[in-house]
């Protein structure tokens, strides 16, 4: 039987290619998922590891402040050679070209504890010395030997003002530029005692800090013994002591939510592709069994048992699965290897590297899954092969019309669909119902879990019940094909074998449903997030000073107004006032328009209620919401006003009043803020960058002009949109493979129909059906099958997308659901084209058969 099996495989090589392609693509996903996950985990792990140098141990105070006593206790522990505080401190550094806020770390006491590499010069060893990262120095326009002004602001509680502290430090060294986002103090180094002095001054005399301590062990010291001693050191009872790999793994899990998050998502896509591939493989082997009816019958006649026939089909499936899985492993590995090199070359800040960690589980899992899926998919065709009667099979048999299904399947369909729909609705209700409570996060996770389970159950009901639904939809769509003879025959042929047609459409339903679901979810997420950003951050671009005692210059205002892409601007005065109710008081930043119209620059209606006698105020910790209350507001010079409080999304501890009220409360307030609204067709990132460059040029030209910080919702909106678009592109690219595999299934189904209807097609040809009409008949059949799959999948995907968006985004409070019409139209067009393409090869096979020869086969 082995030789017979191999001979049959060689004879059916073309047909087996379809199954091989399906399993190749599915296993390529598995391999790529495992390798991509391992690559990203290693890159993240390496990024965190680089943040701790070559330290032997890291003492993490778990959010408790560390002071000089705790650091001394670490350094005095037996077995500790040296220990350094790992903290950072921000300073404003000014160079000839620009002024920039830079993050500094202390100079290491031991090379093993160094974070970053000194590329030139030396480390800072005195209070008047500084080391800068090479890229920071280039932007500032400074070199080794230059003396640069540095400073920061200190809050003076006695005078309730911000005081600027400055000093001049000499640049003595440069660090290699680092693209490591997680490395603290990556911008430069300061002498440790000087850094502590600056930080203590900023903290109002408090020497404590929040951070970690890096530990280098003495030669011969036992790591576990030192770890135990450190955990019992004075002041460190609640601290955690880690090795660098342990801490890197912990931080990786914290940043990603789980070490396997990305892997689970990717393997989910792989599971979808393999599920669709399984349907295609099953259809392929059904075609092969039908083609080999005579051969199987002859084998039975010469003594082959049912078991041998079954084993022959399963052996063939195993060999196909193994070879295709090997090719899928190679393809997936190659894609990941090429991908990391492309990312490394395209993005200078990429930390992924150029190597891919390849371990033994990758080939074992990939090959095992591929062979297993192929075997499971071939079980039903193998069973069909054993039912071939030795004598009856020697006569030509046309494919019988199969009945749909029984009551048990109908009961299962209704039950699964209803239960799944109720669970899906329950998940949405749970998430939305508790969105405004303290349990919102738990409700969202619970709702998501219930919703996903309900979605899977309801989708199972749809797939099981497709044998009832598809035969009823096909005639309805068939009417759109016209009343010609080929169209009517094609419609009748499409519903002749409902189970096979339903199995084929199920492959398309899965792929299309997921594509539409992700498109709908991304569309809803984009609009919901944009609405939320418009509400929470209603201003596109904000340029403001850090010190409210200094005002922006008219030249800076004009520079923002004249920037290309800016449609409207307004300037605001800022001051500090005290508000209180009874014994509770707090300070808020008071803002009022100086020039321009806020209605032209703000995208929300948060200030629509701002009138005389009203203060629109954001959330305050001390007072909470002050909805409708009349509160006494005390200005900078003691002037008081009674204003009615109106809550609004204007920022925490921030309030807006009319210009007249501001003149009474804070008459000396400076113009500190410029609001700008971008044109609707402006590039958000480019315009924000242009605004930054414009104000920088004015600041450099006018030495007395303050440094402005540029931000705003437009950049965040663009960032969110870019993330959503990128994720959607990746997801659609992955799920497109499932659709491609499903189209192979459509071609297989049409091929099997051509095989079973060989004599019927010959009779039609003999009665006058032309080759063109026969091609058209098969094309209509293919389009009908693809269209039904796209229709059912599209409706299901739309509903699942809305439900998923409601569960995940309902907590934001401004859920915006919509229909992604362009994506739906694209799916419809692709389904029509795919049906036509899938009919090409079967139609070619059908028209090449001679009517006389086909009728004579008896």
Tab-separated table of C-alpha atoms in Angstrom, residues 518-750:
chain	number	residue	atom	x	y	z
A	518	UNK	CA	-11.307	44.080	13.123
A	519	UNK	CA	-12.201	46.818	10.638
A	520	UNK	CA	-15.350	47.693	12.578
A	521	UNK	CA	-13.521	47.595	15.901
A	522	UNK	CA	-10.723	49.807	14.583
A	523	UNK	CA	-13.236	52.229	13.019
A	524	UNK	CA	-15.186	52.469	16.272
A	525	UNK	CA	-11.990	52.735	18.320
A	526	UNK	CA	-10.678	55.549	16.160
A	527	UNK	CA	-13.881	57.588	16.392
A	528	UNK	CA	-14.364	56.877	20.103
A	529	UNK	CA	-10.787	57.791	20.957
A	530	UNK	CA	-10.926	60.893	18.795
A	531	UNK	CA	-14.143	61.999	20.497
A	532	UNK	CA	-12.610	61.299	23.897
A	533	UNK	CA	-9.477	63.238	23.003
A	534	UNK	CA	-11.570	66.117	21.705
A	535	UNK	CA	-13.384	66.124	25.031
A	536	UNK	CA	-10.390	65.669	27.340
A	537	UNK	CA	-7.848	67.603	25.253
A	538	UNK	CA	-9.888	69.965	23.129
A	539	UNK	CA	-6.965	72.009	21.844
A	540	UNK	CA	-4.880	70.809	18.892
A	541	UNK	CA	-1.637	72.621	19.761
A	542	UNK	CA	-0.641	74.248	23.050
A	543	UNK	CA	2.534	76.344	23.329
A	544	UNK	CA	3.160	77.513	26.877
A	545	UNK	CA	5.871	78.657	29.243
A	546	UNK	CA	7.008	76.556	32.182
A	547	UNK	CA	7.164	79.533	34.545
A	548	UNK	CA	3.836	81.391	34.716
A	549	UNK	CA	5.588	84.506	36.023
A	550	UNK	CA	7.032	85.010	32.510
A	551	UNK	CA	4.844	85.727	29.509
A	552	UNK	CA	5.114	84.744	25.881
A	553	UNK	CA	6.239	87.440	23.458
A	554	UNK	CA	4.110	88.878	20.633
A	555	UNK	CA	6.696	87.518	18.164
A	556	UNK	CA	6.129	84.000	19.467
A	557	UNK	CA	2.360	84.402	19.154
A	558	UNK	CA	2.741	85.650	15.593
A	559	UNK	CA	5.112	82.788	14.753
A	560	UNK	CA	2.480	80.254	15.809
A	561	UNK	CA	-0.276	82.114	13.935
A	562	UNK	CA	1.745	82.192	10.716
A	563	UNK	CA	2.731	78.500	10.821
A	564	UNK	CA	1.449	76.548	7.839
A	565	UNK	CA	-1.405	74.255	8.883
A	566	UNK	CA	-2.620	76.483	11.750
A	567	UNK	CA	-6.177	77.695	11.147
A	568	UNK	CA	-6.894	79.736	14.299
A	569	UNK	CA	-5.124	80.863	17.473
A	570	UNK	CA	-5.983	82.332	20.855
A	571	UNK	CA	-3.821	83.473	23.766
A	572	UNK	CA	-4.613	83.018	27.445
A	573	UNK	CA	-3.507	84.555	30.719
A	574	UNK	CA	-2.677	82.243	33.610
A	575	UNK	CA	-2.688	82.888	37.342
A	576	UNK	CA	-3.207	81.048	40.609
A	577	UNK	CA	-6.290	81.521	42.796
A	578	UNK	CA	-7.643	79.919	45.937
A	579	UNK	CA	-11.109	78.434	46.056
A	580	UNK	CA	-12.832	76.896	49.034
A	581	UNK	CA	-16.014	75.559	50.548
A	582	UNK	CA	-16.118	75.758	54.312
A	583	UNK	CA	-12.864	74.505	55.819
A	584	UNK	CA	-11.652	72.954	52.544
A	585	UNK	CA	-9.585	75.052	50.160
A	586	UNK	CA	-7.267	74.418	47.257
A	587	UNK	CA	-5.347	76.305	44.602
A	588	UNK	CA	-6.199	76.072	40.926
A	589	UNK	CA	-4.661	77.473	37.760
A	590	UNK	CA	-6.957	80.194	36.509
A	591	UNK	CA	-7.084	80.799	32.758
A	592	UNK	CA	-8.815	83.485	30.730
A	593	UNK	CA	-8.741	84.578	27.100
A	594	UNK	CA	-6.441	87.463	26.237
A	595	UNK	CA	-6.953	87.483	22.458
A	596	UNK	CA	-8.809	85.357	19.954
A	597	UNK	CA	-11.940	83.249	20.314
A	598	UNK	CA	-11.834	79.950	22.231
A	599	UNK	CA	-14.814	78.770	20.225
A	600	UNK	CA	-12.625	78.833	17.119
A	601	UNK	CA	-9.748	76.844	18.616
A	602	UNK	CA	-11.401	74.331	20.946
A	603	UNK	CA	-12.964	71.140	19.571
A	604	UNK	CA	-15.234	70.452	22.554
A	605	UNK	CA	-18.147	72.295	24.143
A	606	UNK	CA	-16.531	72.314	27.605
A	607	UNK	CA	-16.568	76.140	27.758
A	608	UNK	CA	-19.992	76.717	26.254
A	609	UNK	CA	-21.355	77.487	29.717
A	610	UNK	CA	-18.716	80.124	30.511
A	611	UNK	CA	-20.484	83.427	31.253
A	612	UNK	CA	-20.214	86.237	33.772
A	613	UNK	CA	-20.458	84.870	37.322
A	614	UNK	CA	-19.418	81.359	36.253
A	615	UNK	CA	-16.183	79.388	36.633
A	616	UNK	CA	-15.737	76.268	34.488
A	617	UNK	CA	-13.552	73.999	36.591
A	618	UNK	CA	-11.955	70.592	36.202
A	619	UNK	CA	-11.654	67.916	38.854
A	620	UNK	CA	-9.905	68.847	42.131
A	621	UNK	CA	-8.659	66.271	44.621
A	622	UNK	CA	-9.470	68.368	47.675
A	623	UNK	CA	-12.951	69.525	46.683
A	624	UNK	CA	-14.084	66.957	44.126
A	625	UNK	CA	-16.832	68.021	41.727
A	626	UNK	CA	-18.436	71.384	42.474
A	627	UNK	CA	-21.467	71.114	40.249
A	628	UNK	CA	-23.637	74.207	40.582
A	629	UNK	CA	-22.220	75.354	43.895
A	630	UNK	CA	-21.382	79.014	44.493
A	631	UNK	CA	-17.828	79.227	45.829
A	632	UNK	CA	-15.692	82.113	47.029
A	633	UNK	CA	-12.615	82.611	44.854
A	634	UNK	CA	-9.670	84.549	46.310
A	635	UNK	CA	-7.295	86.242	43.887
A	636	UNK	CA	-3.556	86.932	44.090
A	637	UNK	CA	-4.069	90.290	45.810
A	638	UNK	CA	-6.816	89.135	48.177
A	639	UNK	CA	-9.750	90.163	45.980
A	640	UNK	CA	-12.695	87.788	46.313
A	641	UNK	CA	-15.496	86.841	43.952
A	642	UNK	CA	-18.428	84.485	44.422
A	643	UNK	CA	-18.686	82.342	41.296
A	644	UNK	CA	-20.960	79.454	40.374
A	645	UNK	CA	-18.965	76.295	39.621
A	646	UNK	CA	-19.656	74.409	36.362
A	647	UNK	CA	-17.706	71.135	35.925
A	648	UNK	CA	-15.940	70.659	32.605
A	649	UNK	CA	-13.238	68.578	30.951
A	650	UNK	CA	-10.656	71.339	31.129
A	651	UNK	CA	-7.900	69.596	33.063
A	652	UNK	CA	-7.281	68.731	36.673
A	653	UNK	CA	-6.989	71.709	39.066
A	654	UNK	CA	-7.624	74.051	36.139
A	655	UNK	CA	-10.395	76.612	35.817
A	656	UNK	CA	-11.607	79.129	33.205
A	657	UNK	CA	-13.297	82.478	33.848
A	658	UNK	CA	-14.253	85.444	31.701
A	659	UNK	CA	-11.569	88.078	30.988
A	660	UNK	CA	-13.394	90.541	33.257
A	661	UNK	CA	-13.306	88.133	36.214
A	662	UNK	CA	-9.646	87.352	35.568
A	663	UNK	CA	-8.798	91.055	35.573
A	664	UNK	CA	-10.267	91.350	39.051
A	665	UNK	CA	-8.737	88.162	40.497
A	666	UNK	CA	-5.294	88.047	38.851
A	667	UNK	CA	-4.596	91.492	37.392
A	668	UNK	CA	-0.882	90.758	37.055
A	669	UNK	CA	-1.341	87.444	35.217
A	670	UNK	CA	0.950	87.008	32.243
A	671	UNK	CA	0.004	85.725	28.773
A	672	UNK	CA	1.514	82.275	29.204
A	673	UNK	CA	-0.325	80.069	26.735
A	674	UNK	CA	-1.029	79.967	23.007
A	675	UNK	CA	-3.865	77.740	21.761
A	676	UNK	CA	-3.927	76.787	18.077
A	677	UNK	CA	-6.346	74.812	15.988
A	678	UNK	CA	-5.075	73.002	12.918
A	679	UNK	CA	-6.750	72.981	9.565
A	680	UNK	CA	-8.783	69.834	8.992
A	681	UNK	CA	-6.467	68.683	6.204
A	682	UNK	CA	-3.214	69.507	8.037
A	683	UNK	CA	-0.651	66.880	8.963
A	684	UNK	CA	-0.797	66.881	12.773
A	685	UNK	CA	2.753	65.735	13.438
A	686	UNK	CA	4.281	67.976	10.786
A	687	UNK	CA	2.305	71.024	11.928
A	688	UNK	CA	3.177	70.486	15.587
A	689	UNK	CA	6.832	70.170	14.610
A	690	UNK	CA	6.584	73.327	12.533
A	691	UNK	CA	5.118	75.206	15.494
A	692	UNK	CA	7.964	73.999	17.699
A	693	UNK	CA	10.551	75.086	15.122
A	694	UNK	CA	8.850	78.468	14.694
A	695	UNK	CA	8.869	79.327	18.407
A	696	UNK	CA	12.431	78.001	18.743
A	697	UNK	CA	13.613	80.346	16.016
A	698	UNK	CA	12.012	83.325	17.786
A	699	UNK	CA	13.491	82.224	21.128
A	700	UNK	CA	16.978	81.915	19.632
A	701	UNK	CA	16.686	85.308	17.932
A	702	UNK	CA	15.415	87.015	21.090
A	703	UNK	CA	17.461	86.024	24.106
A	704	UNK	CA	14.820	87.409	26.491
A	705	UNK	CA	11.994	85.274	25.049
A	706	UNK	CA	11.043	82.289	27.259
A	707	UNK	CA	11.445	78.652	26.182
A	708	UNK	CA	8.026	77.309	25.150
A	709	UNK	CA	6.829	73.749	25.582
A	710	UNK	CA	4.747	72.599	22.610
A	711	UNK	CA	2.169	69.849	22.926
A	712	UNK	CA	-1.540	69.320	22.479
A	713	UNK	CA	-4.172	66.819	21.473
A	714	UNK	CA	-3.386	66.837	17.754
A	715	UNK	CA	-0.145	64.941	18.239
A	716	UNK	CA	-1.820	62.494	20.609
A	717	UNK	CA	-4.718	62.134	18.186
A	718	UNK	CA	-2.303	61.417	15.352
A	719	UNK	CA	-0.371	58.973	17.530
A	720	UNK	CA	-3.531	57.077	18.460
A	721	UNK	CA	-4.647	57.065	14.864
A	722	UNK	CA	-1.264	55.830	13.681
A	723	UNK	CA	-1.250	53.025	16.245
A	724	UNK	CA	-4.774	51.976	15.304
A	725	UNK	CA	-4.007	52.118	11.577
A	726	UNK	CA	-0.779	50.155	12.032
A	727	UNK	CA	-2.444	47.471	14.123
A	728	UNK	CA	-5.321	47.284	11.660
A	729	UNK	CA	-2.933	46.926	8.723
A	730	UNK	CA	-1.053	44.128	10.488
A	731	UNK	CA	-4.247	42.334	11.496
A	732	UNK	CA	-5.811	42.646	8.062
A	733	UNK	CA	-2.588	41.387	6.506
A	734	UNK	CA	-2.614	38.369	8.785
A	735	UNK	CA	-6.294	37.621	8.298
A	736	UNK	CA	-6.040	38.074	4.547
A	737	UNK	CA	-4.174	34.780	4.521
A	738	UNK	CA	-7.250	33.083	5.962
A	739	UNK	CA	-9.313	34.528	3.109
A	740	UNK	CA	-6.769	33.353	0.535
A	741	UNK	CA	-6.872	29.848	1.994
A	742	UNK	CA	-10.660	29.926	1.886
A	743	UNK	CA	-10.576	30.809	-1.817
A	744	UNK	CA	-8.544	27.673	-2.455
A	745	UNK	CA	-11.453	25.846	-0.838
A	746	UNK	CA	-13.912	27.457	-3.264
A	747	UNK	CA	-11.791	26.245	-6.177
A	748	UNK	CA	-11.707	22.740	-4.680
A	749	UNK	CA	-15.478	22.661	-4.282
A	750	UNK	CA	-15.991	23.731	-7.882
